[in-house]
Coordinates of C-alpha atoms and ligand atoms in Angstrom, one line a residue:
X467 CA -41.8 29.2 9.9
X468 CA -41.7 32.6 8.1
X469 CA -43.3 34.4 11.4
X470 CA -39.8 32.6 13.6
X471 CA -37.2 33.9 10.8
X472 CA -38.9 37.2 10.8
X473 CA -38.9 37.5 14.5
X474 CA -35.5 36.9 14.4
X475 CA -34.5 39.3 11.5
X476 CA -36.7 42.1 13.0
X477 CA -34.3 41.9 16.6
X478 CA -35.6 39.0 18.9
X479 CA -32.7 37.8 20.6
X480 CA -33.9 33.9 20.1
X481 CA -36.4 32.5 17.9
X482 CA -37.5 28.5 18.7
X483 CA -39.6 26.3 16.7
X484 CA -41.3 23.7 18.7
X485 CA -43.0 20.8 17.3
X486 CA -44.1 17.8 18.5
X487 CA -42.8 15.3 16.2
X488 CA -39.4 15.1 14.5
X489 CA -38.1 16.5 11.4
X490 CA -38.5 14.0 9.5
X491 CA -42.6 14.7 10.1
X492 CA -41.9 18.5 10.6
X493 CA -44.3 19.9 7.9
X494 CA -42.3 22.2 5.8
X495 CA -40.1 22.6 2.7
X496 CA -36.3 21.1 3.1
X497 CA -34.6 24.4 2.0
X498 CA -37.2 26.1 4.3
X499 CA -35.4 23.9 7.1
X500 CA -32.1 24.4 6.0
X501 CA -32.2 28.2 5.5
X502 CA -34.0 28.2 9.1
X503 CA -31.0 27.1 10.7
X504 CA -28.5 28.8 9.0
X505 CA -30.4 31.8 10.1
X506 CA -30.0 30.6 13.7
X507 CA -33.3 29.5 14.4
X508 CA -33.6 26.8 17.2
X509 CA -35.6 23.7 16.8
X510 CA -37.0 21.9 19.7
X511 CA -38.4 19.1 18.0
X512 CA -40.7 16.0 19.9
X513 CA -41.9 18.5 22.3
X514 CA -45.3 20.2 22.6
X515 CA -46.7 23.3 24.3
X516 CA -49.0 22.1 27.2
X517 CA -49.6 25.5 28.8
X518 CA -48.5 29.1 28.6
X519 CA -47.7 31.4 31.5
X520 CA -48.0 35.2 31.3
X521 CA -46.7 37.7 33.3
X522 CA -43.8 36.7 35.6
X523 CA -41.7 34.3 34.3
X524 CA -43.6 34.4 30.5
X525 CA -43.1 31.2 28.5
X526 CA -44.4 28.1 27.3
X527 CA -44.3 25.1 29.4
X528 CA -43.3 21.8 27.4
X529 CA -43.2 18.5 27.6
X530 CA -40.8 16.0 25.5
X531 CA -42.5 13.6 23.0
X532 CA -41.7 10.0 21.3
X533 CA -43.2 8.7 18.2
X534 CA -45.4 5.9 18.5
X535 CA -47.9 3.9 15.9
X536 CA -48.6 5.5 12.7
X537 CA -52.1 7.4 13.3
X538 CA -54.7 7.8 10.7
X539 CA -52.6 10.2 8.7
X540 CA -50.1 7.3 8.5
X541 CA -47.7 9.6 10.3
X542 CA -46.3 8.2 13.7
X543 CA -48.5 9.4 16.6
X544 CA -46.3 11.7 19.2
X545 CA -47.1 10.4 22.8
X546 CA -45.9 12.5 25.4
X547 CA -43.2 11.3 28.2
X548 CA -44.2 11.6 31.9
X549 CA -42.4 14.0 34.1
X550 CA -40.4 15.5 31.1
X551 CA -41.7 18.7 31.6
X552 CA -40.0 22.2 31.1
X553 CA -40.0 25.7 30.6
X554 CA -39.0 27.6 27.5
X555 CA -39.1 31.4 28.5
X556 CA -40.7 33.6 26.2
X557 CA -41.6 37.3 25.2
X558 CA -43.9 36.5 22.4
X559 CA -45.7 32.9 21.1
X560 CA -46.8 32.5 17.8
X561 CA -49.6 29.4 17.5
X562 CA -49.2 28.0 14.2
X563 CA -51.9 24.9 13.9
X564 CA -54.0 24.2 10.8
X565 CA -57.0 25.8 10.1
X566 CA -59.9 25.2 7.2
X567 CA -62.9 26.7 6.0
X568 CA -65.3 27.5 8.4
X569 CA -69.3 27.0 7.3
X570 CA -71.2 30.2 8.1
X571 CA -70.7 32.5 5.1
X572 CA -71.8 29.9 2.8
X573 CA -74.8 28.7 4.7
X574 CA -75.8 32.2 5.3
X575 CA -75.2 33.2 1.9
X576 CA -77.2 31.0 -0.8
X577 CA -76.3 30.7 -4.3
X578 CA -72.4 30.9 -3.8
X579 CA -70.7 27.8 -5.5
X580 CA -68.0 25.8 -3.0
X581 CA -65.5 23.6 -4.3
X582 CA -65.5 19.5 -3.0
X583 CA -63.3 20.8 -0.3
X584 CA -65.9 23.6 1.1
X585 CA -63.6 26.4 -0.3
X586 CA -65.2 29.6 -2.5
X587 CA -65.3 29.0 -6.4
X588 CA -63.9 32.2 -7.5
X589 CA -62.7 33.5 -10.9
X590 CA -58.3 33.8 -10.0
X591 CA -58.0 36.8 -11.9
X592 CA -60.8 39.2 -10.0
X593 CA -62.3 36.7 -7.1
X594 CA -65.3 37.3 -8.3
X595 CA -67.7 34.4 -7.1
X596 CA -71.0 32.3 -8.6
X597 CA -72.5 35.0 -6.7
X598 CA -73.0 38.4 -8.1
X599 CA -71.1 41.5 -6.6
X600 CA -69.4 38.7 -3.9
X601 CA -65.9 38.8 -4.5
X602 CA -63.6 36.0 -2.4
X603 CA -59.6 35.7 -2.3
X604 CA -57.1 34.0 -0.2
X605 CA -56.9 30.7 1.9
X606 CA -60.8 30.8 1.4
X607 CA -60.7 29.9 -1.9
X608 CA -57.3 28.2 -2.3
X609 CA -57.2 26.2 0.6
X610 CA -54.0 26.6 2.3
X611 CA -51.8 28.6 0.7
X612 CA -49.1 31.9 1.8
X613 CA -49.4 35.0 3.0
X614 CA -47.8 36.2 -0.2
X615 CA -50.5 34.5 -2.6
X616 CA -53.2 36.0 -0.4
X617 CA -52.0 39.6 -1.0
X618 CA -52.0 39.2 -4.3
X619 CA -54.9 37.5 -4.7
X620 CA -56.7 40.5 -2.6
X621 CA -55.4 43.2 -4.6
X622 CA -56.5 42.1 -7.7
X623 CA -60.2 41.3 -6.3
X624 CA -60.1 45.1 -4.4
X625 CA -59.2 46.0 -8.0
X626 CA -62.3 43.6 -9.4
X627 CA -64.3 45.0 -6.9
X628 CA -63.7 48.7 -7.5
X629 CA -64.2 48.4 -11.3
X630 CA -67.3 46.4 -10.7
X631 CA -68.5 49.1 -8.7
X632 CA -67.8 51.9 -11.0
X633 CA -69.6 50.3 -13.3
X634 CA -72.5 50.1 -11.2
X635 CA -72.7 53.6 -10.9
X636 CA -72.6 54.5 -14.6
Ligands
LIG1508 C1 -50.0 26.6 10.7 C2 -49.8 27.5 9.5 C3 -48.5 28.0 9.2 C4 -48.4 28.8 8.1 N1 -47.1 29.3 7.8 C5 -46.9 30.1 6.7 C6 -45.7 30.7 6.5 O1 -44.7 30.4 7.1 N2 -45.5 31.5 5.4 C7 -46.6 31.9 4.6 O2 -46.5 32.7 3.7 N3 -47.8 31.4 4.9 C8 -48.0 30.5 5.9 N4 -49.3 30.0 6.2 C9 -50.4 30.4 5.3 C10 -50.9 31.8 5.6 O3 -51.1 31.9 6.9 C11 -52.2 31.9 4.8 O4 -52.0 31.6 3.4 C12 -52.7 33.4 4.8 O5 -52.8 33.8 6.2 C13 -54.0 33.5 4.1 O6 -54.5 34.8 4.3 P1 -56.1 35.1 4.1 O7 -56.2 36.6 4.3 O8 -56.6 34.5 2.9 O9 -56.8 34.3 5.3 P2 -56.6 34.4 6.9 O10 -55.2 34.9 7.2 O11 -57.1 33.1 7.4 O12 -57.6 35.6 7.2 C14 -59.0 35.4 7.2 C15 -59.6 36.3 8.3 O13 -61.0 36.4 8.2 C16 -61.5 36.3 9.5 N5 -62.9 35.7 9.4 C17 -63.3 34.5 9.1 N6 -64.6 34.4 9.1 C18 -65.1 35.6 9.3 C19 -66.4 36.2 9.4 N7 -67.5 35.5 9.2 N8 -66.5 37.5 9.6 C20 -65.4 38.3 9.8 N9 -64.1 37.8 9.8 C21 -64.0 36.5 9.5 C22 -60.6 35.3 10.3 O14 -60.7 35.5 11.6 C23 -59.2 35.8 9.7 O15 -58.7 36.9 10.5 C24 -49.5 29.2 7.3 C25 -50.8 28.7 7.6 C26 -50.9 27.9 8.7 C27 -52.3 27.4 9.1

């Protein structure tokens, strides 16, 4: 959402949203919605990406969804309609899909506590972890959060992680 608005506010002639259910589904704040349209972002909702072309004729090719049971989620399932296929031309496409802690750096690093959900325990005020001298901030040990609570959350560990290492050398 922020990276279409800011595309748009930094000079890209058109800025589209495409998601493959409807907005009823689409997974963002109301105002967010609202204040993305006023700002003259396009929404192509039911639709889904189903290849991208580079080069000549750049873009995303699409194809036009309907909503059909509820899947596990409870949300309605989007199934795709035959032969609806299109174009939408494009300089630049942002993939915005879910993501979630991946495993390695705790299984390769023992002794560093992980909450029920696999992210990093970590004190808020100076990430610093169960682990001594292993500091952790961001989506890692919120779970999904935004860019802006990431930054902060990094500055104060760099600041954690200076002073720790200062006193270290004393
Ligand atoms: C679909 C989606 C839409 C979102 N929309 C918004 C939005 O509109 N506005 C907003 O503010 N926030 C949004 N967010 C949330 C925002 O993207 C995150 O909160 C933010 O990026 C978290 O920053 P981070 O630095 O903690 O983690 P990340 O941005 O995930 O950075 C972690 C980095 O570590 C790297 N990495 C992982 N493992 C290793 C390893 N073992 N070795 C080396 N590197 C490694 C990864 O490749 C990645 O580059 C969205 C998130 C998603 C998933």
């Amino acid at each position: 959402m922020d990276s279409a608005r800011t595309a748009l506010r930094l000079g890209a002639r058109e800025s589209i949203i495409v998601y493959r259910r409807s907005e009823q589904e689409l997974p963002a704040r109301e105002e967010e919605v609202e204040h993305a349209k006023e700002e003259g972002i396009e929404f192509q909702l039911l639709t889904n990406p189903i290849r991208f072309i580079g080069k000549d004729g750049a873009g995303a090719e699409c194809i036009r969804m309907e909503l059909g049971e509820p899947d596990e989620s409870g949300r309605c399932r989007p199934v795709p309609i035959s032969g609806s296929e299109f174009t939408i031309k494009a300089d630049t496409v942002v993939i915005a899909i879910g993501n979630g802690p991946h495993s390695l750096v705790p299984r390769t690093t023992k002794g560093l506590k992980l909450s029920q959900r696999g992210n990093i325990v970590a004190d808020p005020k100076t990430g610093q972890t169960s682990k001594e001298g292993i500091f952790a901030s961001g989506d890692i040990v919120t779970g999904a959060a935004t860019v802006i609570e990431a930054m902060g959350a990094g500055k104060r560990a760099a600041a954690a992680i200076d002073r720790y290492l200062k006193e270290k050398k004393e």
